[in-house]
Coordinates of N, CA and C in Angstrom, one line a residue:
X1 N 20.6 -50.2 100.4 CA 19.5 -49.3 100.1 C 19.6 -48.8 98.7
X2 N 20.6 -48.2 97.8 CA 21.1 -48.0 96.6 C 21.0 -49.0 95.8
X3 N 20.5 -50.7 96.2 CA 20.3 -51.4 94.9 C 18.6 -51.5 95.1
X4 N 17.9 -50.9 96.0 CA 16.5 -51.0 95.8 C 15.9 -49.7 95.4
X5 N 17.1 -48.8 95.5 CA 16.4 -47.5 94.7 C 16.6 -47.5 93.6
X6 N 17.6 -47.9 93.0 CA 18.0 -48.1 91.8 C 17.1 -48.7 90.7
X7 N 16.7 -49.7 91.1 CA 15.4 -50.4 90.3 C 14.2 -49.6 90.3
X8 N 14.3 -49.6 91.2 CA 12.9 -48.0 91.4 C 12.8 -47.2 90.2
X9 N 13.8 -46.5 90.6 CA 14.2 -45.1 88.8 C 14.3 -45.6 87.5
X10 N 14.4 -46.9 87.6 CA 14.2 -47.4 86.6 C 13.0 -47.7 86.0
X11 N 12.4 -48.2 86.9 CA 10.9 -48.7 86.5 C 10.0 -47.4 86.0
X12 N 10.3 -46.3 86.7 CA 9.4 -44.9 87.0 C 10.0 -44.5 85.2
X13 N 11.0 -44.5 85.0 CA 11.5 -43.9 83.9 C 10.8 -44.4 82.7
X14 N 10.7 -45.6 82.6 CA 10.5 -46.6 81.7 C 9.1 -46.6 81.7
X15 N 8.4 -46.4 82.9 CA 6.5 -46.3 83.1 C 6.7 -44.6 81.8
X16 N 7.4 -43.8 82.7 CA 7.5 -42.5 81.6 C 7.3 -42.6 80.4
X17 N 8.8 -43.2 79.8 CA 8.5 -43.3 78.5 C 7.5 -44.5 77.4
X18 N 7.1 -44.9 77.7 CA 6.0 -46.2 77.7 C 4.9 -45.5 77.4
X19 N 4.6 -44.5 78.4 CA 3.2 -43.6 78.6 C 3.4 -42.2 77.9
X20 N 4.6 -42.1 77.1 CA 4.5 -40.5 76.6 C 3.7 -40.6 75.3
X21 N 3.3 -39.5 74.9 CA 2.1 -39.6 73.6 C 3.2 -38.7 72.2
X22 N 2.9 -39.5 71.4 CA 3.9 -38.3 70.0 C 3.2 -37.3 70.0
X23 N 3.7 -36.0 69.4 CA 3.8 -34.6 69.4 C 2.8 -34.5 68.0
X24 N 1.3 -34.3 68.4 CA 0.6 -34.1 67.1 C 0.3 -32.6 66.4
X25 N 0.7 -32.6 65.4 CA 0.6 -31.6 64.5 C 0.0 -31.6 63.0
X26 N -1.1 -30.5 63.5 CA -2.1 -30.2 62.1 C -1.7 -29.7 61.0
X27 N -1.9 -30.0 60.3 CA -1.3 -29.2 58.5 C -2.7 -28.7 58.1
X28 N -2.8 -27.2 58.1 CA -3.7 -26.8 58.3 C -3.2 -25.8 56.4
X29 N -3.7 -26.2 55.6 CA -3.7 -26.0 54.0 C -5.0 -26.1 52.9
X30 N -4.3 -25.9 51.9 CA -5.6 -26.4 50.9 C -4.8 -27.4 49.6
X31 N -4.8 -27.5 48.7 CA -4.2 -28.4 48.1 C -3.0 -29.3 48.0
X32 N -2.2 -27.8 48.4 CA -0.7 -28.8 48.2 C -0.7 -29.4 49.7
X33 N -1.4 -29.0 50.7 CA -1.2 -29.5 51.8 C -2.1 -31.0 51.4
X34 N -3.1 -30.8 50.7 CA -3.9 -32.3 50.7 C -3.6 -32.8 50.0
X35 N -2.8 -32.8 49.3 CA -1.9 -33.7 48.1 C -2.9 -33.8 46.6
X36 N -3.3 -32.9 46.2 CA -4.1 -33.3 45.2 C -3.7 -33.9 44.0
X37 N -4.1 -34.9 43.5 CA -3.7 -35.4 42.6 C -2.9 -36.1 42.5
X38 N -2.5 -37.1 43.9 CA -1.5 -37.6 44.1 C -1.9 -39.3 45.1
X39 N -1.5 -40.0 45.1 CA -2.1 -41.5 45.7 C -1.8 -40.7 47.0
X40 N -2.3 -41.0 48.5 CA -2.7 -41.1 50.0 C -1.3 -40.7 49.8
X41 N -0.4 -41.7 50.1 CA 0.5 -41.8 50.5 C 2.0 -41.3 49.9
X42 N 1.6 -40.9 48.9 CA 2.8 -39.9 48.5 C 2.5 -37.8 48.3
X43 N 1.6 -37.7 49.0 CA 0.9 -36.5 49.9 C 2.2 -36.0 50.8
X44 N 1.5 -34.0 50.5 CA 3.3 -33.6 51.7 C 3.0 -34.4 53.3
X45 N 1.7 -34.5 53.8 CA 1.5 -34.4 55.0 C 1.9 -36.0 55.4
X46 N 1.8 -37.1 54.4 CA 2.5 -38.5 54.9 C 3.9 -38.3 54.2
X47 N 4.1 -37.9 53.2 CA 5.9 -38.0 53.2 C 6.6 -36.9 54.3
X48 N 5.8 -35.6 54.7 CA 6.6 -35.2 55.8 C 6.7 -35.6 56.9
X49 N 5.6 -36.6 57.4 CA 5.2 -37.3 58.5 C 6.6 -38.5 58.6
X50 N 6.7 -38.9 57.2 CA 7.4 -40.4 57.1 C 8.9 -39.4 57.4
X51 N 9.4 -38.5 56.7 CA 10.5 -37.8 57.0 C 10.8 -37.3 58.3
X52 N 9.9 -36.6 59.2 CA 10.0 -36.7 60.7 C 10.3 -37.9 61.3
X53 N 9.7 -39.1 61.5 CA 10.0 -40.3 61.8 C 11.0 -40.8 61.5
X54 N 11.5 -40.4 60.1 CA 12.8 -41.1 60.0 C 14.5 -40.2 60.6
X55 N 13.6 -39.3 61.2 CA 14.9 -38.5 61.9 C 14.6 -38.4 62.8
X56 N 13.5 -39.0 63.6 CA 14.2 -39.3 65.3 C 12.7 -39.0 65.9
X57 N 11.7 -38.2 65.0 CA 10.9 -37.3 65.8 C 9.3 -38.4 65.9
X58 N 9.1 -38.7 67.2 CA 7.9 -39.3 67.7 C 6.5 -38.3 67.4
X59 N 6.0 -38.4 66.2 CA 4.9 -37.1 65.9 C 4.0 -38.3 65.3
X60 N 2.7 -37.3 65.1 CA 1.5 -38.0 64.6 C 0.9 -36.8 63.9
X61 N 1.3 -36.4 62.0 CA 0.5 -35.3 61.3 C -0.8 -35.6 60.8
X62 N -1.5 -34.3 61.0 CA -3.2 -34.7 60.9 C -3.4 -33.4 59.3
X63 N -3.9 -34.3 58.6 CA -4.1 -33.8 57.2 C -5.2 -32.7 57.5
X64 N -5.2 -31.2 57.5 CA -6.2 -30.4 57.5 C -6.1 -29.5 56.1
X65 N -6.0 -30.1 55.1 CA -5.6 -29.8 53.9 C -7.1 -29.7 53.0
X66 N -7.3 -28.4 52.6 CA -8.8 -28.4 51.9 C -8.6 -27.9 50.4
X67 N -8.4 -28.6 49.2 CA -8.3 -28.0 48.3 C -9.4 -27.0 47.8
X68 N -8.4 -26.1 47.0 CA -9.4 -24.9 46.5 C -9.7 -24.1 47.9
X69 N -9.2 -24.3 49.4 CA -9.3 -23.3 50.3 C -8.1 -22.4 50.1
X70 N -9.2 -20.5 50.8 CA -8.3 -19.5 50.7 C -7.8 -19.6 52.0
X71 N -7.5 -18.5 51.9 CA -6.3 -17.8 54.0 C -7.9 -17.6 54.6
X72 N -8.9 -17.0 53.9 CA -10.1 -17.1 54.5 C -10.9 -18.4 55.0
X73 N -11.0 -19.2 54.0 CA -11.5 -20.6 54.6 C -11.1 -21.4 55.7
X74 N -9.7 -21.1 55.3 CA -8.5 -21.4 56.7 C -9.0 -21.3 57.5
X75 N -9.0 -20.1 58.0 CA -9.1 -19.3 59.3 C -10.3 -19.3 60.1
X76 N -11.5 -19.9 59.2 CA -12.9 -20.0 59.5 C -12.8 -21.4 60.1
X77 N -12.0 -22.5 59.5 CA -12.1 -23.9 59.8 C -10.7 -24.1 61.3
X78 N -9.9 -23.1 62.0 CA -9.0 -23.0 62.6 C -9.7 -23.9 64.1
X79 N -10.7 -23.3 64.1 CA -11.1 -23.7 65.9 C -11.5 -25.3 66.0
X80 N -12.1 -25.8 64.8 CA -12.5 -27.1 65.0 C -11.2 -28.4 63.9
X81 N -10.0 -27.5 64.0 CA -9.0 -28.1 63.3 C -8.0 -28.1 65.0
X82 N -8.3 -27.2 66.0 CA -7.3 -26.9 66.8 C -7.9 -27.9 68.3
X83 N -8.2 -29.1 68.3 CA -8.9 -30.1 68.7 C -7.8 -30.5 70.0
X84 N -8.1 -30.5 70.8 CA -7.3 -31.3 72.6 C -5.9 -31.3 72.4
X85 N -6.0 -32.3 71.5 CA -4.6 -33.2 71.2 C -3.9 -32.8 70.1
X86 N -3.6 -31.4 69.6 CA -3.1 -31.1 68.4 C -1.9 -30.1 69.5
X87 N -0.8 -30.3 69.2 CA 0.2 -29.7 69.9 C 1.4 -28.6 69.0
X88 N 0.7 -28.5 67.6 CA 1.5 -27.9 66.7 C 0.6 -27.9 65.2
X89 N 1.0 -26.8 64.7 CA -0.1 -26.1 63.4 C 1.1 -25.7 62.5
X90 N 1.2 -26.5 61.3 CA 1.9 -26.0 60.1 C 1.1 -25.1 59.2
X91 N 1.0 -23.8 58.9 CA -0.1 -23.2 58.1 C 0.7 -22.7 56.6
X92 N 0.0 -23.3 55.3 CA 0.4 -23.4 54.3 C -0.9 -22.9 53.5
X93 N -1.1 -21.4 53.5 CA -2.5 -20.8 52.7 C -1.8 -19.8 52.1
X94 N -2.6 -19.5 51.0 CA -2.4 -18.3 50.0 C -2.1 -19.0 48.6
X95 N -2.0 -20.0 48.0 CA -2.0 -20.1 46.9 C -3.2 -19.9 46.1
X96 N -4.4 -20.4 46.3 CA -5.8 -19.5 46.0 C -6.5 -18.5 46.6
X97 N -5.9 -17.8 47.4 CA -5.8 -16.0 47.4 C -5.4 -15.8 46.2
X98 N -4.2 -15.7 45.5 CA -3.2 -16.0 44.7 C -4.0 -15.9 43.1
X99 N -4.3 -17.1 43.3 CA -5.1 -17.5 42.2 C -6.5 -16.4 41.8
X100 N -7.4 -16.1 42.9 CA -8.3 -15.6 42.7 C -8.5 -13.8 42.8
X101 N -6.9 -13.3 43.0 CA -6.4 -11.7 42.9 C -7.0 -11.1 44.3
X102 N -7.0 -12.0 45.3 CA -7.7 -11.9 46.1 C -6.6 -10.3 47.0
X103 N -7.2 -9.2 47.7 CA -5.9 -8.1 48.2 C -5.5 -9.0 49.3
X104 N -4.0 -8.5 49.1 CA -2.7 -9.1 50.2 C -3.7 -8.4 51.5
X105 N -4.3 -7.8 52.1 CA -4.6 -7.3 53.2 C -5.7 -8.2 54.0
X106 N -6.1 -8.6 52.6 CA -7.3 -9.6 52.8 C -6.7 -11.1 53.9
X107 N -5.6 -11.6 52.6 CA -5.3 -12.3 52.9 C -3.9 -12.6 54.5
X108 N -3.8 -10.7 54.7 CA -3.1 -10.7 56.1 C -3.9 -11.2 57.6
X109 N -5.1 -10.2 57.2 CA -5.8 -10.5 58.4 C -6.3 -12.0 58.5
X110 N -6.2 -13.0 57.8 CA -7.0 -14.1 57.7 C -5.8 -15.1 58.6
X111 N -4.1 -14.6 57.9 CA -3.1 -15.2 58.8 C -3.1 -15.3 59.8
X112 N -3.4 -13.7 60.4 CA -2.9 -13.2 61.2 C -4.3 -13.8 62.5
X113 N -5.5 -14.1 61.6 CA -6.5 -14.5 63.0 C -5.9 -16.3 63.4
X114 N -5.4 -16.8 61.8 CA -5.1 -18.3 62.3 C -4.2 -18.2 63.5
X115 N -2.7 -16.9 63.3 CA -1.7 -17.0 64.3 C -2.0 -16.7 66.0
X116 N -2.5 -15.4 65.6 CA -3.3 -14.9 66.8 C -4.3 -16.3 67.8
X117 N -5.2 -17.6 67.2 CA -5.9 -18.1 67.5 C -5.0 -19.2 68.0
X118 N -3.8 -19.8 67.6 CA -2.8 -20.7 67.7 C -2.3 -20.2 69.1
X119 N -1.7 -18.9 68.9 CA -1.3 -18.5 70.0 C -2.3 -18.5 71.5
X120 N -3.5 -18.5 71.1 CA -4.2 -18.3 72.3 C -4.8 -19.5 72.7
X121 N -4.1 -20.4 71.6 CA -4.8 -22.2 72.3 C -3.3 -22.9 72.7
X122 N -1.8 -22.0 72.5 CA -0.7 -22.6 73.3 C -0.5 -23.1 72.2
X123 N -0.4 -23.2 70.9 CA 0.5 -24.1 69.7 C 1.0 -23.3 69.3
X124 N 2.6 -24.0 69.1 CA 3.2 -24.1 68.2 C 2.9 -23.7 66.6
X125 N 3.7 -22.7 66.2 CA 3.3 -22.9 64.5 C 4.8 -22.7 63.6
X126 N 4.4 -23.5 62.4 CA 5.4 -23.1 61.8 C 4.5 -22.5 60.5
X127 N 4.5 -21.5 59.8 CA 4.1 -20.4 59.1 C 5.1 -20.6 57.6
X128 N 4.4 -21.0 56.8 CA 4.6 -21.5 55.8 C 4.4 -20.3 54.3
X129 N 5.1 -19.5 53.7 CA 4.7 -18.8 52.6 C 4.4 -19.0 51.2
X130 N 4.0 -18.3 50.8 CA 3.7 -18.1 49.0 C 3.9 -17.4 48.2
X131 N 4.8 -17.6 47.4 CA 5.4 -16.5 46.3 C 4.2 -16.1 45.4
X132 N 4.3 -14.8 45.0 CA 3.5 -14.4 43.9 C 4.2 -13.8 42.9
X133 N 3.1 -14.6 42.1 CA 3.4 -14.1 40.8 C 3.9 -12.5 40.3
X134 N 4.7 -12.2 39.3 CA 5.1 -11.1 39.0 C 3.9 -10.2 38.3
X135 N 3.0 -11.3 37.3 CA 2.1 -10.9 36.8 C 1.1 -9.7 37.5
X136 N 0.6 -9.6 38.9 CA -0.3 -8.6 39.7 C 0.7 -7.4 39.8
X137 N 2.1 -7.6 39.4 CA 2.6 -6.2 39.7 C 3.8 -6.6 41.1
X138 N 4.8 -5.7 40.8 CA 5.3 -5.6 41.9 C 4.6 -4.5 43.0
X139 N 3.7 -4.2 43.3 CA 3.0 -4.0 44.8 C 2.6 -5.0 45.7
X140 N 1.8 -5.9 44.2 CA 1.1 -6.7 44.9 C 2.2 -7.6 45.3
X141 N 2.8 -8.0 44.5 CA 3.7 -9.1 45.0 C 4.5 -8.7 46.4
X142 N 5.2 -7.1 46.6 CA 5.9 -7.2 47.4 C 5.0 -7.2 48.7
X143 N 3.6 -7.0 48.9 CA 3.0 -6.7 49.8 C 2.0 -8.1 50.3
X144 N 2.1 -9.0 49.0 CA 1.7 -10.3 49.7 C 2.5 -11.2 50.4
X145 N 4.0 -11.1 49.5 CA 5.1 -11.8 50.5 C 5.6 -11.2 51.3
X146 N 5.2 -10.1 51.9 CA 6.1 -9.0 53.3 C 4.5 -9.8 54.3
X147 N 3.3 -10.0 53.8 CA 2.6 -10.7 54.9 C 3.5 -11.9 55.9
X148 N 3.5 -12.9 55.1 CA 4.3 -14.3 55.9 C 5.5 -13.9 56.7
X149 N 6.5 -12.8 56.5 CA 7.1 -12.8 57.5 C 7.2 -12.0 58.5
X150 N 6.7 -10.8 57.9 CA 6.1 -9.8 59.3 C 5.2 -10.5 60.2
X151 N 4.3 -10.9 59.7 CA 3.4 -11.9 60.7 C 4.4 -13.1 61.2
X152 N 5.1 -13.9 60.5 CA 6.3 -14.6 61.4 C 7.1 -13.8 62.6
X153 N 7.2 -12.5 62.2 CA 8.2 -11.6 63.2 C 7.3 -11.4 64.2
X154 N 6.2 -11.2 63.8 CA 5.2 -10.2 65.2 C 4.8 -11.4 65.9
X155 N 4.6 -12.7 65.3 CA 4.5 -13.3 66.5 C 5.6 -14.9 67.1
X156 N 6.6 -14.3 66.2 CA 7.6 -15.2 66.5 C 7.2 -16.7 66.5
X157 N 6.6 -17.4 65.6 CA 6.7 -18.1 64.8 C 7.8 -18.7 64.2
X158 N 8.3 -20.1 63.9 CA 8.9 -20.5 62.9 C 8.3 -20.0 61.7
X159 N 9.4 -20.4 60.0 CA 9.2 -19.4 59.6 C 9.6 -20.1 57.9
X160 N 9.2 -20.8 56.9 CA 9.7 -21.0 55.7 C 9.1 -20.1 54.6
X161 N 10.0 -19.2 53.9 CA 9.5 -18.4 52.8 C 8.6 -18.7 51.8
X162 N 8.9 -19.6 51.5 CA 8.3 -20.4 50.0 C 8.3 -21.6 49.8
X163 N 7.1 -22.1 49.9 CA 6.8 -23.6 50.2 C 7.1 -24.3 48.6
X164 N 7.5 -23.4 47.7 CA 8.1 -23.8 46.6 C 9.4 -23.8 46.4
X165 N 10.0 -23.1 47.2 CA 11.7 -22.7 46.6 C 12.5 -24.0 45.9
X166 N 11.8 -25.1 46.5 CA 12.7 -26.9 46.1 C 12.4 -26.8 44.7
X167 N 11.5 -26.7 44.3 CA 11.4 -26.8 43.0 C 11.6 -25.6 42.2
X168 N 11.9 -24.6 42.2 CA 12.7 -23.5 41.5 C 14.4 -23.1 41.9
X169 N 15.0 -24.1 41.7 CA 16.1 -23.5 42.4 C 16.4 -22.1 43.6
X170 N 15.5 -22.7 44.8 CA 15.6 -21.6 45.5 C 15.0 -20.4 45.1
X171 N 13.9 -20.3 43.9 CA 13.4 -19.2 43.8 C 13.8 -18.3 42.3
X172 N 15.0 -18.9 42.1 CA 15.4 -17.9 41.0 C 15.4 -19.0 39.7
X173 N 14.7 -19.8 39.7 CA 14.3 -20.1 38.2 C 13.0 -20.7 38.4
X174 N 12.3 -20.0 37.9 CA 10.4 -20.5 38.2 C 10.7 -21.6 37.1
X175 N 10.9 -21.7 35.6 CA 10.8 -22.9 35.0 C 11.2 -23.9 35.1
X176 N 12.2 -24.2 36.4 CA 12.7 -25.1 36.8 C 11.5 -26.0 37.6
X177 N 10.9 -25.6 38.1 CA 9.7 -26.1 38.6 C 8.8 -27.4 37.7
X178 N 9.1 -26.9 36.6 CA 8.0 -28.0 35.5 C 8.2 -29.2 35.9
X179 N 9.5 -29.3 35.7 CA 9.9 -30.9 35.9 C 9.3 -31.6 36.9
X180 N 8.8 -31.0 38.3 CA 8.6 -31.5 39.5 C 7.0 -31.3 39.8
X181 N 5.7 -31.0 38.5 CA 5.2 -30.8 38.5 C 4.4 -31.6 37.9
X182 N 2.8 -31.7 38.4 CA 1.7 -33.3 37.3 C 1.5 -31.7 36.6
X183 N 1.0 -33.1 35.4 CA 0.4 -31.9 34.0 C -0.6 -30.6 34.2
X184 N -0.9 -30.4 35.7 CA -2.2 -28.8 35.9 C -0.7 -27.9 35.7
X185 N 0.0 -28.2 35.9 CA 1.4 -27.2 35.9 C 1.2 -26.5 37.4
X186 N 0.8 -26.6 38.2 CA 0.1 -26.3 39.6 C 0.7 -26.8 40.7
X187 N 0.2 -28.2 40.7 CA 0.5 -29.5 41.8 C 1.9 -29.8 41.8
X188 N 2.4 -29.9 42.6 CA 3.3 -30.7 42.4 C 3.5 -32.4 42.6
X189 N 4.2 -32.8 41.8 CA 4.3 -34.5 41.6 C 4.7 -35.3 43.1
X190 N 4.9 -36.3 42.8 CA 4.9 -37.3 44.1 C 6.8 -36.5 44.3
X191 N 7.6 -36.5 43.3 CA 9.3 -36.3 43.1 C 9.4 -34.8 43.8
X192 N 8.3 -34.5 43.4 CA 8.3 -32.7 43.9 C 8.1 -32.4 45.6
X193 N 6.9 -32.9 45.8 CA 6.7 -33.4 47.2 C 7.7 -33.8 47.6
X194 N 8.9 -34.7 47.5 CA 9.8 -35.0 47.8 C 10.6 -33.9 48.1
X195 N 10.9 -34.0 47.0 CA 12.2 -32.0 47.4 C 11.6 -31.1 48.0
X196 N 10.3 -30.7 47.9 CA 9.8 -29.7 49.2 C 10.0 -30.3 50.5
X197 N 9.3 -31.8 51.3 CA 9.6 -32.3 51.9 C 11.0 -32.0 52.9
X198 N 12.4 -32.4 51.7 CA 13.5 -32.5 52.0 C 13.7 -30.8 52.4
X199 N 13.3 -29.9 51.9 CA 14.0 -28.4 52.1 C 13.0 -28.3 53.5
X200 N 11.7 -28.4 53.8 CA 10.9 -27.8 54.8 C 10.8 -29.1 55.9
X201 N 11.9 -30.4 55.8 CA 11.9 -30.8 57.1 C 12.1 -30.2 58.1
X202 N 13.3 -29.8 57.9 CA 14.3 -29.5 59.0 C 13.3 -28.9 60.4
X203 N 13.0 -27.4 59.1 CA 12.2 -26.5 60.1 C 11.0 -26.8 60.8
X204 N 10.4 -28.3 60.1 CA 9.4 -28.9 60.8 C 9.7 -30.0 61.8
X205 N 10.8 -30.4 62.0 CA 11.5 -30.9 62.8 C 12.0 -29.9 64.2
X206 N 11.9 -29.1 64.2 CA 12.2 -27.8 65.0 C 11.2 -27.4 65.6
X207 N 10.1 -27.6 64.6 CA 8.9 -27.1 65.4 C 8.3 -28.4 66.2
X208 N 8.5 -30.0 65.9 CA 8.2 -31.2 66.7 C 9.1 -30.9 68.2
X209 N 10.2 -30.2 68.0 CA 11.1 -30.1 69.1 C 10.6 -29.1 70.0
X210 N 9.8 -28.0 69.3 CA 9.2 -26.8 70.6 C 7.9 -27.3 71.1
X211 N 7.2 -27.9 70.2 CA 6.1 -28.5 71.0 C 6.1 -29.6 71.4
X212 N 7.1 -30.7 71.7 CA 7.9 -31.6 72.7 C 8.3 -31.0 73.8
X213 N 8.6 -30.1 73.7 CA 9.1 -29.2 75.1 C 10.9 -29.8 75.0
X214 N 11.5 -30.5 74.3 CA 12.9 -30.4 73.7 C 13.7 -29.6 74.1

């Protein structure tokens, strides 16, 4: 009886994994998420995509990258970015808030509707930040970067500070950045993408594993 059940569990196992679907996740951004200025394929959302795959993770990333979008445009485009088959939301906005002096409060509530909206469609998010500049003042700065992780705390979220830190040594040398940058001084290069990649796998790897159910 034990050599005809045996083949059984096999087959059922094997029908399983044959029929399981990869873990899709939207990058839901505006430039740096859509690679601007960069060929298709050396873009964060295919070099992160190619970096998950190469460490184990069965995913499928969907480019929702709008350049020149704010945390507002974001958050407007959330419902028809959050489609059947999307099982995880990387959210990378505020650099043109940023740019355009837009108020940190502005740019909370706009998070805070993408997190709130993720949460109420069952995804997964990993919540991605943006340093500001010193130039608006330390208010503004400390109150636009206390957004991303308070909102990571309230709603327990994964969680990366600064989708730049690879290219500033962690943050404490902004000029270090040039080198890893195309000539807008802005974008970063295909080498730059790379080192962001490398620093914000992990935690995006973490997030393939919660919405895998892992």
């Amino acid at each position: 009886m034990m050599r005809k059940i045996l083949p059984g569990i096999v087959f059922i196992l094997s029908a399983q994994m044959a029929t399981a679907e990869p873990v899709t996740v939207a990058a839901l951004g505006d430039s740096l998420t859509q690679g601007y200025g960069l060929p298709q394929a050396d873009g964060f959302v295919p070099q992160l995509e190619r970096w998950l795959r190469d460490n184990g993770a069965d995913v499928v990333l969907v480019n929702a990258g709008v350049s020149g979008d704010t945390s507002v445009g974001g958050a407007a485009r959330l419902d028809w970015t959050l489609t059947p088959e999307v099982d995880a939301l990387i959210v990378t906005l505020g650099g043109n808030d940023l740019l355009r002096g837009i108020d940190p409060s502005v740019t909370r509530t706009s998070l805070e509707k993408i997190l709130s909206g993720a949460e109420d469609a069952g995804v997964e998010v990993l919540l991605i930040g943006m340093p500001a500049p010193a130039n608006f003042g330390a208010d503004y700065k400390a109150a636009f970067e206390a957004n991303y992780s308070e909102l990571a705390e309230a709603y327990g979220v994964l969680f990366v500070p600064n989708f730049l830190s690879a290219l500033t040594d962690g943050g404490t040398d902004p000029s270090a950045a040039r080198a890893f940058l195309q000539e807008d001084g802005i974008h970063p290069s295909a080498e730059g993408v790379a080192r962001i990649v490398d620093t914000i796998g992990p935690v995006a790897l973490e997030l393939v594993e919660k919405a895998g159910g892992d």
